[in-house]
Structure formats: structure tokens, C-alpha cells
Coordinates of C-alpha atoms and ligand atoms in Angstrom, one line a residue:
X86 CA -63.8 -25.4 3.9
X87 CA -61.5 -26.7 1.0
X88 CA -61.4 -22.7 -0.2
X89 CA -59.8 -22.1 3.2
X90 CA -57.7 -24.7 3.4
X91 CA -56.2 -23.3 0.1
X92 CA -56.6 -20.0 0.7
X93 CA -54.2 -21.0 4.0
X94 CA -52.2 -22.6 2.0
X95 CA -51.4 -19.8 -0.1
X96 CA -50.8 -17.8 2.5
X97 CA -48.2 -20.2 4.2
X98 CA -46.4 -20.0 0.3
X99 CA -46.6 -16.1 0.4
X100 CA -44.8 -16.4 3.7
X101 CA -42.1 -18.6 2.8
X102 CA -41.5 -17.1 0.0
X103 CA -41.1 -13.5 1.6
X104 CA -38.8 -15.4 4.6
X105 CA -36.7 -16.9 1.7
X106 CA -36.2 -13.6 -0.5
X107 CA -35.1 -11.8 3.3
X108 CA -32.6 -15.1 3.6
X109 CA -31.5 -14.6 0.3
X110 CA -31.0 -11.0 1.0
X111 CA -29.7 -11.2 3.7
X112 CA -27.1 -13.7 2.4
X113 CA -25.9 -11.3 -1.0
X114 CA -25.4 -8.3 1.4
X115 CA -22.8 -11.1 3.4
X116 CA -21.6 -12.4 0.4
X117 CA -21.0 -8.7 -1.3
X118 CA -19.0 -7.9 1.7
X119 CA -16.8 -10.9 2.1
X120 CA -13.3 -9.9 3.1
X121 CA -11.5 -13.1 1.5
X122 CA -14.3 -14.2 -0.6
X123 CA -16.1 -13.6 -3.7
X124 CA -18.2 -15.2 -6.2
X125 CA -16.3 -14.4 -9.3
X126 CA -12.4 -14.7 -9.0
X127 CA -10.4 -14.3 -6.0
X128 CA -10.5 -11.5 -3.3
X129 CA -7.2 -11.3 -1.4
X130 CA -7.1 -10.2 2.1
X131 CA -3.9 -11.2 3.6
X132 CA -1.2 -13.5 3.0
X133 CA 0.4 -16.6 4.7
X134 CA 3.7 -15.8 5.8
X135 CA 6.0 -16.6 9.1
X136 CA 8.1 -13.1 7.8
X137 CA 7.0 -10.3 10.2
X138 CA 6.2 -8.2 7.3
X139 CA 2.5 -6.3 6.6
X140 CA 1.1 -4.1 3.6
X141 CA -0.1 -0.8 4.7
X142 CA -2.6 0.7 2.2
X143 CA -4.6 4.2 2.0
X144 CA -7.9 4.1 0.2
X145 CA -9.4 7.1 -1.1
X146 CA -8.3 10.6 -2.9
X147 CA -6.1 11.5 -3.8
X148 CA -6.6 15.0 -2.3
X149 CA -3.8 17.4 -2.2
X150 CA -4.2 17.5 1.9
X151 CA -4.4 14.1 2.1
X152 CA -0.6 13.6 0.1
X153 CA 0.4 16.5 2.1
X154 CA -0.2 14.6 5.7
X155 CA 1.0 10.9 4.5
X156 CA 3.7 11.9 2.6
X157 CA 6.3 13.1 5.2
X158 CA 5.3 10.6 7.4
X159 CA 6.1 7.8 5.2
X160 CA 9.3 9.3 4.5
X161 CA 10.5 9.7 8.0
X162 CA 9.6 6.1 8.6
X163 CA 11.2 5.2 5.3
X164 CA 8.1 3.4 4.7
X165 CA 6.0 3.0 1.3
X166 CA 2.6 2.1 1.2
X167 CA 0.0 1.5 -1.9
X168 CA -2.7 4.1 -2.7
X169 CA -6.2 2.7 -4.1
X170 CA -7.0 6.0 -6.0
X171 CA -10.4 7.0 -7.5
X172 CA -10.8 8.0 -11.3
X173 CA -12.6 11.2 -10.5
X174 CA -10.3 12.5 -8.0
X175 CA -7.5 12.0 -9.9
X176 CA -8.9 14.5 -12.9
X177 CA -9.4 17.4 -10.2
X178 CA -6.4 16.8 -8.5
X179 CA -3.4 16.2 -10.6
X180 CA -0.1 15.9 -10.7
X181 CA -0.9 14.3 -6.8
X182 CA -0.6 10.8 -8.5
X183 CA 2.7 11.7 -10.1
X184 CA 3.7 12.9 -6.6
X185 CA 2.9 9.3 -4.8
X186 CA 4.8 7.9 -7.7
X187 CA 7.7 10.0 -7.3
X188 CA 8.2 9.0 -3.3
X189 CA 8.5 5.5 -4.6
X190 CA 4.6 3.9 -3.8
X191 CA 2.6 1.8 -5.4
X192 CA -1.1 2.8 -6.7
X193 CA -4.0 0.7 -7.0
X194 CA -7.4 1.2 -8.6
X195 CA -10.6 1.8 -6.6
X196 CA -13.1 2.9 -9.2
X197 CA -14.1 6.2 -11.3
X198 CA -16.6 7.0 -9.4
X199 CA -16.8 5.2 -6.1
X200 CA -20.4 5.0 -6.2
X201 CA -22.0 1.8 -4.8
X202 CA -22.2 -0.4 -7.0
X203 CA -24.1 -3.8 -6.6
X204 CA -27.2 -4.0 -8.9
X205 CA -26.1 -1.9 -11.8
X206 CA -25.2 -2.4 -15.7
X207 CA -22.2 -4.2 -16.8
X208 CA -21.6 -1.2 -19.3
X209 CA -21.1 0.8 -15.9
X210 CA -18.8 -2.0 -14.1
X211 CA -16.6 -1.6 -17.2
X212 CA -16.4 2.1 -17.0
X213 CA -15.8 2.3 -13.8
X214 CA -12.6 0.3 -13.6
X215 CA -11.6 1.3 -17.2
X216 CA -12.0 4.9 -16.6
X217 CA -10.0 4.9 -13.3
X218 CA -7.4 2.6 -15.1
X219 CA -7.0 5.1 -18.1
X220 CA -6.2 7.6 -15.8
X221 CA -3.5 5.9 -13.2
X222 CA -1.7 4.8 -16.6
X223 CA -1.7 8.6 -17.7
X224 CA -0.4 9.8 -14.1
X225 CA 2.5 7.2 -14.8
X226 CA 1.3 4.1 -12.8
X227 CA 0.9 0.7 -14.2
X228 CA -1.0 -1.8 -11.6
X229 CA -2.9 -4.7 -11.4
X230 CA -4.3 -4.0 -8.1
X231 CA -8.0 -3.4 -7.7
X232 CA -10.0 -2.7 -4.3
X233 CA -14.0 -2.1 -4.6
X234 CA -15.7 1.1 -3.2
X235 CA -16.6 0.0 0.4
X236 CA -15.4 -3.4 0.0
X237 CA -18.8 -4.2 -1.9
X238 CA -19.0 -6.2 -5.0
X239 CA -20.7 -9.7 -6.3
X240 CA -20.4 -10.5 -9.6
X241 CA -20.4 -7.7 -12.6
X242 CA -18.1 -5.9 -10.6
X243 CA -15.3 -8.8 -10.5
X244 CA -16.0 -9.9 -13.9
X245 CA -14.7 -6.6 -15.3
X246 CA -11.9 -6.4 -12.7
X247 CA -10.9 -9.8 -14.1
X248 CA -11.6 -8.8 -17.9
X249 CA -9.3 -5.8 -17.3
X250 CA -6.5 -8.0 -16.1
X251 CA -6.7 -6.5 -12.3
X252 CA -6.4 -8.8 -9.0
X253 CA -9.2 -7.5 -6.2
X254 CA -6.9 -6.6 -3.0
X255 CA -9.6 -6.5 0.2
X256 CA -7.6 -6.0 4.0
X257 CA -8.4 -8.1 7.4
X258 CA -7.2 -4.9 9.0
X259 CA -9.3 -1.7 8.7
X260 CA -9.2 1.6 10.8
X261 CA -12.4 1.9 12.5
X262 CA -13.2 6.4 12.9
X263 CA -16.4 5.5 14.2
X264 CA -15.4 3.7 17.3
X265 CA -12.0 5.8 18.0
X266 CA -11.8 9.8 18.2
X267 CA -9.0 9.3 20.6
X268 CA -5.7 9.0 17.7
X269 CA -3.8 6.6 20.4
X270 CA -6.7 4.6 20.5
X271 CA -7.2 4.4 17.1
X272 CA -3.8 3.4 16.4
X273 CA -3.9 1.0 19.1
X274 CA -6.9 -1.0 17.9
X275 CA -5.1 -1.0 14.1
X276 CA -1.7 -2.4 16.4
X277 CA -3.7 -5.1 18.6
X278 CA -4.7 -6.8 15.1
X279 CA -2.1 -7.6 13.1
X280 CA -0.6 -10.3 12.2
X281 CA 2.3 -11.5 9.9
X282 CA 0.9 -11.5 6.6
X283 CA -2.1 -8.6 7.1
X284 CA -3.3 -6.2 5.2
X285 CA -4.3 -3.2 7.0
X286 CA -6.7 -0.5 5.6
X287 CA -6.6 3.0 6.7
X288 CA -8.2 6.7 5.6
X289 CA -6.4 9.8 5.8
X290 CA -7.6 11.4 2.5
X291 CA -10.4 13.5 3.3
X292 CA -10.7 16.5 6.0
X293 CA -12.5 14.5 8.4
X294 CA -10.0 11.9 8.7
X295 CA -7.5 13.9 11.0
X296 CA -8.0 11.2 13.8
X297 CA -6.3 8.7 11.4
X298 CA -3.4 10.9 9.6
X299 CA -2.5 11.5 13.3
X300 CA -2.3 7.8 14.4
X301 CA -0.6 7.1 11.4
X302 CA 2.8 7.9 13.1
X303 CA 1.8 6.0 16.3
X304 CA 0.9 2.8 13.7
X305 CA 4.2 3.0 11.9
X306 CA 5.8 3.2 15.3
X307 CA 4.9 0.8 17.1
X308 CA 4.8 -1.9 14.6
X309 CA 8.4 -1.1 13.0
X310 CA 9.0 -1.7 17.2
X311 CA 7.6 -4.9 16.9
X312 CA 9.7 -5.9 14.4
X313 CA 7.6 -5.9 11.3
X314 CA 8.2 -4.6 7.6
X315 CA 5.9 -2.6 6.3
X316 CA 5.5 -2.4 2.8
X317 CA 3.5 -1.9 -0.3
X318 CA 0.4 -4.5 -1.1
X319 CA 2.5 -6.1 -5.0
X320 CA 5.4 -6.5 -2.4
X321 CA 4.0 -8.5 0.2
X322 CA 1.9 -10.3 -2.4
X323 CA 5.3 -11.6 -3.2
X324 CA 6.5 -12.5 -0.3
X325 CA 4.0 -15.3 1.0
X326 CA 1.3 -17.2 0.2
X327 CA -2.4 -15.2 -0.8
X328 CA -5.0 -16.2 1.2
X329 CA -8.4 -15.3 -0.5
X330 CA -10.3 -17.6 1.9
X331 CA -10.1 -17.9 5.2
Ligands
ZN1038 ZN1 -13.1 3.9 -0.7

């Protein structure tokens, strides 16, 4: 009877236990994705500001197709825009930084690699933003703005962003492919959300991001018809008060 009891007991401990390493689990993949919150230093997402002014900012790349669709676009708009550019792509593609720099907009680090990256050595934390920051200084660029691959990180990853002397810039805005084919729609959804102050995310890099270099128009549009300045994330950073909790 007593050997029961305890073997009961055990089991009742097993079962917590597993329960409270799925809570835990289940709270780091929340925390690791935290828009205006992080563990280590501060994430910003958007800042506090009665100006109808926004940061419009293009992740990804650069690819010469994607600098090829954005580029005209911002000019006609006489709009600029900060790039979060990835190490690697920037060695196969050159002289596409230099041409971002040229039109007047701001770039921002988003990794070597872009590999996911919770769980892995500090040695490869510290490459990855030093790597990608070697070569944005080499393509001309100097910036102290850092965004992690799919808005993931916890705490190796901000502790090297910090070390290396970088803010981490997250968005309370983000296109959303997977829910809009339709570019009016797409743009629309982007459009219904902002706010003075935001920080909107979009993707037109990559081939199969045509949906979003076509709303891009439609976006710029209909929000410089609203009234609001768009410009690059350092600007707007400037011009109100960061929110990095919310
Ligand atoms: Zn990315």
C-alpha cells in the first residue's frame, strides 16, 4: 500500500513536472516573440507621438529585383524607408547596398545569416550581427539599428546586439502574404492599422513577394492621403517617444 501511495506520488511529480516544462515552453516561445518586449535590453516597436508621421521598413535582401521594384516607387512618392539587410545577401549581391544608400535610405542590420536563432552559442550570436555589421559598414552604411530574423530572440541574441552598440527595432505593423493574395487587400489591412507613431513591416525582396511590392503603391497612397509622414525608422525614432512596452 505505502509502495503505491509513493509510486502515485511520483507519478503526480512526473506530471507536474512535464505540465510545468510545456508552461515554461510555452511561455519562452511568447516571450522570444514579444513585439515591444525582451528580456535583455529594449525592443522598440513604435513610438508615442501626436505627429501623423510612421516608419516604413523592408526586411529582407537585398536582392537586385527586390531594389529594382521599391526603388522607383519610393521615389515617385518622395518617400525613404530603412532596409534591415542580411550579411549573406549582401556578399552575393553588391553594390545593391550602395544603391539604397545612394536614393537617400537608411539600412539596418538583420543578421548574417538569418537562421533561427534561439538555443544556439554565444560565439554564433556575435558572428551573426558582427558579420552583417562588417559588411553594411563596407557598403557605406553606418547604423545602430538591429531587427532579429523572424522577430525571434531571448537573451544571447540581445546581449550581442547590445555589446555591438545596436538598438533592436521590432514593428506593431506587419504585412500579412498569408492572409492577402488580393494587393488591395493587402494594402488595406497594412492601412486599417496604423497609427501615429507605428512601425510598419513589409516584404518585397524575394520573388514571391509580388503581392506586397504591388501594394506598396496603394500603402504609400493612401496614407500620404491621410495625412501622414512616412519616413525612415532613426527619423521617427527622433521624433517621439520609443515605446518598447506596451
Ligand atoms: Zn527577415
Amino acid at each position: 500500500m505505502i509502495g503505491k501511495i509513493v509510486t502515485l506520488a511520483k507519478w503526480k511529480f512526473v506530471v507536474g513536472g512535464i505540465v510545468l516544462l510545456l508552461l515554461a515552453a510555452g511561455a519562452t516561445h511568447k516571450i522570444s516573440k514579444a513585439r515591444c518586449f525582451q528580456l535583455v535590453g529594449e525592443a522598440i516597436c513604435r513610438v508615442e507621438t501626436d505627429r501623423k508621421i510612421v516608419a516604413l521598413t523592408f526586411d529582407d535582401g537585398p536582392t537586385p529585383e527586390g531594389v529594382d521594384a521599391v526603388l522607383p516607387v519610393l521615389e515617385e512618392f518622395g518617400v525613404q524607408a530603412t532596409f534591415f539587410l542580411i550579411g549573406n545577401r549582401l556578399e552575393r549581391f553588391p553594390g545593391q547596398a550602395e544603391r539604397l544608400l545612394e536614393a537617400g535610405h537608411e539600412l539596418g542590420n538583420h543578421t548574417y545569416s538569418h537562421e533561427r536563432n534561439l538555443f544556439r552559442s554565444q560565439d554564433f550570436y556575435r558572428s551573426e550581427v558582427r558579420e552583417a555589421d562588417r559588411l553594411l559598414r563596407e557598403a557605406g552604411a553606418s547604423t545602430d539599428l538591429f531587427r532579429p530574423p523572424f522577430g525571434k530572440r531571448l537573451i544571447g541574441l540581445p546581449l550581442e546586439v547590445e555589446d555591438a552598440g545596436y538598438r533592436t527595432i521590432m514593428w506593431d505593423v506587419e504585412d500579412r502574404p498569408e492572409d492577402f493574395t488580393d494587393p488591395a487587400l493587402f494594402a488595406q489591412d497594412i492601412i486599417d492599422r496604423v497609427e501615429p507613431g507605428s512601425i510598419i513591416l513589409m516584404h518585397p525582396m524575394y520573388r514571391h513577394n509580388d503581392t506586397a511590392r504591388a501594394a506598396l503603391p496603394i500603402v504609400l497612397r493612401e496614407l500620404q492621403a491621410r495625412g501622414y509622414e512616412i519616413v525612415p525608422v532613426g527619423e521617427l525614432l527622433r521624433a517621439g517617444e520609443m515605446v518598447a512596452e506596451r
